[in-house]
């Protein structure tokens, strides 16, 4: 089997599980938008740096004021396998929908249009308009929906309750100075949780890149994600993303990049909760 296919299968499944679980955990502890973004007291310098970053990109209250979003999601592995979906989210209750016109990675055994959604209570799946009840496929949807939502809102959700922040160091990369901040998730049962190591550009206050682990699959060595931002209606969105394996010094391996692009982003589309029902 092609090494890129193996790598893609591993990291895709890992991302689905790791990010979905963190998204579910943070959702269970979600407070009001005002409570999320009001921090009269910071844990430490690292916490304050993350807060400043959210003020630069647009915090959760600013994002929530957009009500909803529709965009095109394209994911391409080095071997050319590609997913293309139309993504729709309502920020209140984190409702999520994806219509896959191309799914060479996600549920590739199905032919034609694949739709999947989360209506606030239930994950569901359709293929060419027909409801799919296969439990294995539905588990994939249950990972995929919150994961896609989490990645889109990640910069804002880095202020969710239950997160811990640690300032690591200052580092110069090329000509830019970065404040490196470690973000970890609260563990109630002492099980290892994922680590996010943010590289916050001191001049722009943006996260230009970050390292992340996937502890659910025992992956303690990090992946490196690099991003480019686009201003969409006053919100800075990391619309161009690429990632590969790395180390804790953020050194690039010889692996080729996995590419993720978000295009045609439109906020405030008057979406209704009924649009997310199967």
mmCIF file with all atom_site columns, N, CA and C in Angstrom, residues 12-43:
data_model
loop_
_atom_site.group_PDB
_atom_site.id
_atom_site.type_symbol
_atom_site.label_atom_id
_atom_site.label_alt_id
_atom_site.label_comp_id
_atom_site.label_asym_id
_atom_site.label_entity_id
_atom_site.label_seq_id
_atom_site.pdbx_PDB_ins_code
_atom_site.Cartn_x
_atom_site.Cartn_y
_atom_site.Cartn_z
_atom_site.occupancy
_atom_site.B_iso_or_equiv
_atom_site.pdbx_formal_charge
_atom_site.auth_seq_id
_atom_site.auth_comp_id
_atom_site.auth_asym_id
_atom_site.auth_atom_id
_atom_site.pdbx_PDB_model_num
ATOM 1  N N  . UNK A 1 12 ? -5.927  10.888 9.429  1.00 0.00 ? 12 UNK A N  1
ATOM 2  C CA . UNK A 1 12 ? -7.323  11.277 9.285  1.00 0.00 ? 12 UNK A CA 1
ATOM 3  C C  . UNK A 1 12 ? -8.160  10.693 10.415 1.00 0.00 ? 12 UNK A C  1
ATOM 4  N N  . UNK A 1 13 ? -7.978  9.387  10.667 1.00 0.00 ? 13 UNK A N  1
ATOM 5  C CA . UNK A 1 13 ? -8.724  8.755  11.750 1.00 0.00 ? 13 UNK A CA 1
ATOM 6  C C  . UNK A 1 13 ? -8.357  9.373  13.080 1.00 0.00 ? 13 UNK A C  1
ATOM 7  N N  . UNK A 1 14 ? -7.081  9.640  13.252 1.00 0.00 ? 14 UNK A N  1
ATOM 8  C CA . UNK A 1 14 ? -6.634  10.227 14.514 1.00 0.00 ? 14 UNK A CA 1
ATOM 9  C C  . UNK A 1 14 ? -7.216  11.606 14.723 1.00 0.00 ? 14 UNK A C  1
ATOM 10 N N  . UNK A 1 15 ? -7.208  12.415 13.663 1.00 0.00 ? 15 UNK A N  1
ATOM 11 C CA . UNK A 1 15 ? -7.778  13.755 13.778 1.00 0.00 ? 15 UNK A CA 1
ATOM 12 C C  . UNK A 1 15 ? -9.264  13.687 14.080 1.00 0.00 ? 15 UNK A C  1
ATOM 13 N N  . UNK A 1 16 ? -9.968  12.782 13.414 1.00 0.00 ? 16 UNK A N  1
ATOM 14 C CA . UNK A 1 16 ? -11.388 12.620 13.680 1.00 0.00 ? 16 UNK A CA 1
ATOM 15 C C  . UNK A 1 16 ? -11.617 12.338 15.155 1.00 0.00 ? 16 UNK A C  1
ATOM 16 N N  . UNK A 1 17 ? -10.872 11.385 15.708 1.00 0.00 ? 17 UNK A N  1
ATOM 17 C CA . UNK A 1 17 ? -11.089 10.975 17.094 1.00 0.00 ? 17 UNK A CA 1
ATOM 18 C C  . UNK A 1 17 ? -10.619 12.031 18.066 1.00 0.00 ? 17 UNK A C  1
ATOM 19 N N  . UNK A 1 18 ? -9.371  12.487 17.892 1.00 0.00 ? 18 UNK A N  1
ATOM 20 C CA . UNK A 1 18 ? -8.802  13.434 18.851 1.00 0.00 ? 18 UNK A CA 1
ATOM 21 C C  . UNK A 1 18 ? -9.566  14.736 18.897 1.00 0.00 ? 18 UNK A C  1
ATOM 22 N N  . UNK A 1 19 ? -9.800  15.342 17.742 1.00 0.00 ? 19 UNK A N  1
ATOM 23 C CA . UNK A 1 19 ? -10.457 16.643 17.730 1.00 0.00 ? 19 UNK A CA 1
ATOM 24 C C  . UNK A 1 19 ? -11.927 16.538 18.073 1.00 0.00 ? 19 UNK A C  1
ATOM 25 N N  . UNK A 1 20 ? -12.568 15.453 17.648 1.00 0.00 ? 20 UNK A N  1
ATOM 26 C CA . UNK A 1 20 ? -13.977 15.290 17.997 1.00 0.00 ? 20 UNK A CA 1
ATOM 27 C C  . UNK A 1 20 ? -14.157 15.199 19.494 1.00 0.00 ? 20 UNK A C  1
ATOM 28 N N  . UNK A 1 21 ? -13.270 14.417 20.143 1.00 0.00 ? 21 UNK A N  1
ATOM 29 C CA . UNK A 1 21 ? -13.392 14.275 21.590 1.00 0.00 ? 21 UNK A CA 1
ATOM 30 C C  . UNK A 1 21 ? -13.156 15.590 22.299 1.00 0.00 ? 21 UNK A C  1
ATOM 31 N N  . UNK A 1 22 ? -12.157 16.373 21.832 1.00 0.00 ? 22 UNK A N  1
ATOM 32 C CA . UNK A 1 22 ? -11.907 17.663 22.474 1.00 0.00 ? 22 UNK A CA 1
ATOM 33 C C  . UNK A 1 22 ? -13.075 18.601 22.220 1.00 0.00 ? 22 UNK A C  1
ATOM 34 N N  . UNK A 1 23 ? -13.643 18.546 20.994 1.00 0.00 ? 23 UNK A N  1
ATOM 35 C CA . UNK A 1 23 ? -14.779 19.398 20.693 1.00 0.00 ? 23 UNK A CA 1
ATOM 36 C C  . UNK A 1 23 ? -15.972 19.047 21.567 1.00 0.00 ? 23 UNK A C  1
ATOM 37 N N  . UNK A 1 24 ? -16.229 17.719 21.739 1.00 0.00 ? 24 UNK A N  1
ATOM 38 C CA . UNK A 1 24 ? -17.345 17.301 22.583 1.00 0.00 ? 24 UNK A CA 1
ATOM 39 C C  . UNK A 1 24 ? -17.111 17.733 24.019 1.00 0.00 ? 24 UNK A C  1
ATOM 40 N N  . UNK A 1 25 ? -15.853 17.579 24.479 1.00 0.00 ? 25 UNK A N  1
ATOM 41 C CA . UNK A 1 25 ? -15.541 17.930 25.862 1.00 0.00 ? 25 UNK A CA 1
ATOM 42 C C  . UNK A 1 25 ? -15.746 19.423 26.096 1.00 0.00 ? 25 UNK A C  1
ATOM 43 N N  . UNK A 1 26 ? -15.242 20.236 25.152 1.00 0.00 ? 26 UNK A N  1
ATOM 44 C CA . UNK A 1 26 ? -15.383 21.673 25.332 1.00 0.00 ? 26 UNK A CA 1
ATOM 45 C C  . UNK A 1 26 ? -16.842 22.085 25.218 1.00 0.00 ? 26 UNK A C  1
ATOM 46 N N  . UNK A 1 27 ? -17.615 21.384 24.378 1.00 0.00 ? 27 UNK A N  1
ATOM 47 C CA . UNK A 1 27 ? -19.027 21.714 24.239 1.00 0.00 ? 27 UNK A CA 1
ATOM 48 C C  . UNK A 1 27 ? -19.776 21.419 25.528 1.00 0.00 ? 27 UNK A C  1
ATOM 49 N N  . UNK A 1 28 ? -19.402 20.343 26.217 1.00 0.00 ? 28 UNK A N  1
ATOM 50 C CA . UNK A 1 28 ? -20.066 19.999 27.463 1.00 0.00 ? 28 UNK A CA 1
ATOM 51 C C  . UNK A 1 28 ? -19.815 21.035 28.554 1.00 0.00 ? 28 UNK A C  1
ATOM 52 N N  . UNK A 1 29 ? -18.735 21.819 28.403 1.00 0.00 ? 29 UNK A N  1
ATOM 53 C CA . UNK A 1 29 ? -18.421 22.824 29.411 1.00 0.00 ? 29 UNK A CA 1
ATOM 54 C C  . UNK A 1 29 ? -18.670 24.232 28.894 1.00 0.00 ? 29 UNK A C  1
ATOM 55 N N  . UNK A 1 30 ? -19.333 24.337 27.747 1.00 0.00 ? 30 UNK A N  1
ATOM 56 C CA . UNK A 1 30 ? -19.569 25.645 27.162 1.00 0.00 ? 30 UNK A CA 1
ATOM 57 C C  . UNK A 1 30 ? -20.443 26.498 28.075 1.00 0.00 ? 30 UNK A C  1
ATOM 58 N N  . UNK A 1 31 ? -20.031 27.759 28.227 1.00 0.00 ? 31 UNK A N  1
ATOM 59 C CA . UNK A 1 31 ? -20.836 28.738 28.948 1.00 0.00 ? 31 UNK A CA 1
ATOM 60 C C  . UNK A 1 31 ? -21.382 29.719 27.934 1.00 0.00 ? 31 UNK A C  1
ATOM 61 N N  . UNK A 1 32 ? -21.875 30.846 28.384 1.00 0.00 ? 32 UNK A N  1
ATOM 62 C CA . UNK A 1 32 ? -22.370 31.833 27.441 1.00 0.00 ? 32 UNK A CA 1
ATOM 63 C C  . UNK A 1 32 ? -21.218 32.440 26.685 1.00 0.00 ? 32 UNK A C  1
ATOM 64 N N  . UNK A 1 33 ? -21.538 33.076 25.539 1.00 0.00 ? 33 UNK A N  1
ATOM 65 C CA . UNK A 1 33 ? -20.506 33.728 24.744 1.00 0.00 ? 33 UNK A CA 1
ATOM 66 C C  . UNK A 1 33 ? -19.793 34.784 25.566 1.00 0.00 ? 33 UNK A C  1
ATOM 67 N N  . UNK A 1 34 ? -20.550 35.546 26.384 1.00 0.00 ? 34 UNK A N  1
ATOM 68 C CA . UNK A 1 34 ? -19.938 36.594 27.192 1.00 0.00 ? 34 UNK A CA 1
ATOM 69 C C  . UNK A 1 34 ? -18.943 36.000 28.184 1.00 0.00 ? 34 UNK A C  1
ATOM 70 N N  . UNK A 1 35 ? -19.280 34.861 28.779 1.00 0.00 ? 35 UNK A N  1
ATOM 71 C CA . UNK A 1 35 ? -18.376 34.236 29.737 1.00 0.00 ? 35 UNK A CA 1
ATOM 72 C C  . UNK A 1 35 ? -17.139 33.688 29.046 1.00 0.00 ? 35 UNK A C  1
ATOM 73 N N  . UNK A 1 36 ? -17.292 33.174 27.834 1.00 0.00 ? 36 UNK A N  1
ATOM 74 C CA . UNK A 1 36 ? -16.150 32.650 27.109 1.00 0.00 ? 36 UNK A CA 1
ATOM 75 C C  . UNK A 1 36 ? -15.105 33.726 26.866 1.00 0.00 ? 36 UNK A C  1
ATOM 76 N N  . UNK A 1 37 ? -15.562 34.926 26.495 1.00 0.00 ? 37 UNK A N  1
ATOM 77 C CA . UNK A 1 37 ? -14.635 35.929 26.002 1.00 0.00 ? 37 UNK A CA 1
ATOM 78 C C  . UNK A 1 37 ? -14.336 37.018 27.018 1.00 0.00 ? 37 UNK A C  1
ATOM 79 N N  . UNK A 1 38 ? -14.814 36.901 28.231 1.00 0.00 ? 38 UNK A N  1
ATOM 80 C CA . UNK A 1 38 ? -14.536 37.885 29.260 1.00 0.00 ? 38 UNK A CA 1
ATOM 81 C C  . UNK A 1 38 ? -13.576 37.286 30.279 1.00 0.00 ? 38 UNK A C  1
ATOM 82 N N  . UNK A 1 39 ? -12.346 37.817 30.307 1.00 0.00 ? 39 UNK A N  1
ATOM 83 C CA . UNK A 1 39 ? -11.331 37.257 31.187 1.00 0.00 ? 39 UNK A CA 1
ATOM 84 C C  . UNK A 1 39 ? -10.724 38.365 32.037 1.00 0.00 ? 39 UNK A C  1
ATOM 85 N N  . UNK A 1 40 ? -11.388 38.724 33.146 1.00 0.00 ? 40 UNK A N  1
ATOM 86 C CA . UNK A 1 40 ? -10.824 39.754 34.021 1.00 0.00 ? 40 UNK A CA 1
ATOM 87 C C  . UNK A 1 40 ? -9.521  39.298 34.652 1.00 0.00 ? 40 UNK A C  1
ATOM 88 N N  . UNK A 1 41 ? -9.338  37.995 34.801 1.00 0.00 ? 41 UNK A N  1
ATOM 89 C CA . UNK A 1 41 ? -8.121  37.445 35.380 1.00 0.00 ? 41 UNK A CA 1
ATOM 90 C C  . UNK A 1 41 ? -7.569  36.357 34.466 1.00 0.00 ? 41 UNK A C  1
ATOM 91 N N  . UNK A 1 42 ? -6.311  36.512 34.080 1.00 0.00 ? 42 UNK A N  1
ATOM 92 C CA . UNK A 1 42 ? -5.665  35.513 33.245 1.00 0.00 ? 42 UNK A CA 1
ATOM 93 C C  . UNK A 1 42 ? -4.907  34.532 34.120 1.00 0.00 ? 42 UNK A C  1
ATOM 94 N N  . UNK A 1 43 ? -4.841  33.285 33.676 1.00 0.00 ? 43 UNK A N  1
ATOM 95 C CA . UNK A 1 43 ? -4.055  32.286 34.400 1.00 0.00 ? 43 UNK A CA 1
ATOM 96 C C  . UNK A 1 43 ? -2.593  32.708 34.486 1.00 0.00 ? 43 UNK A C  1
#
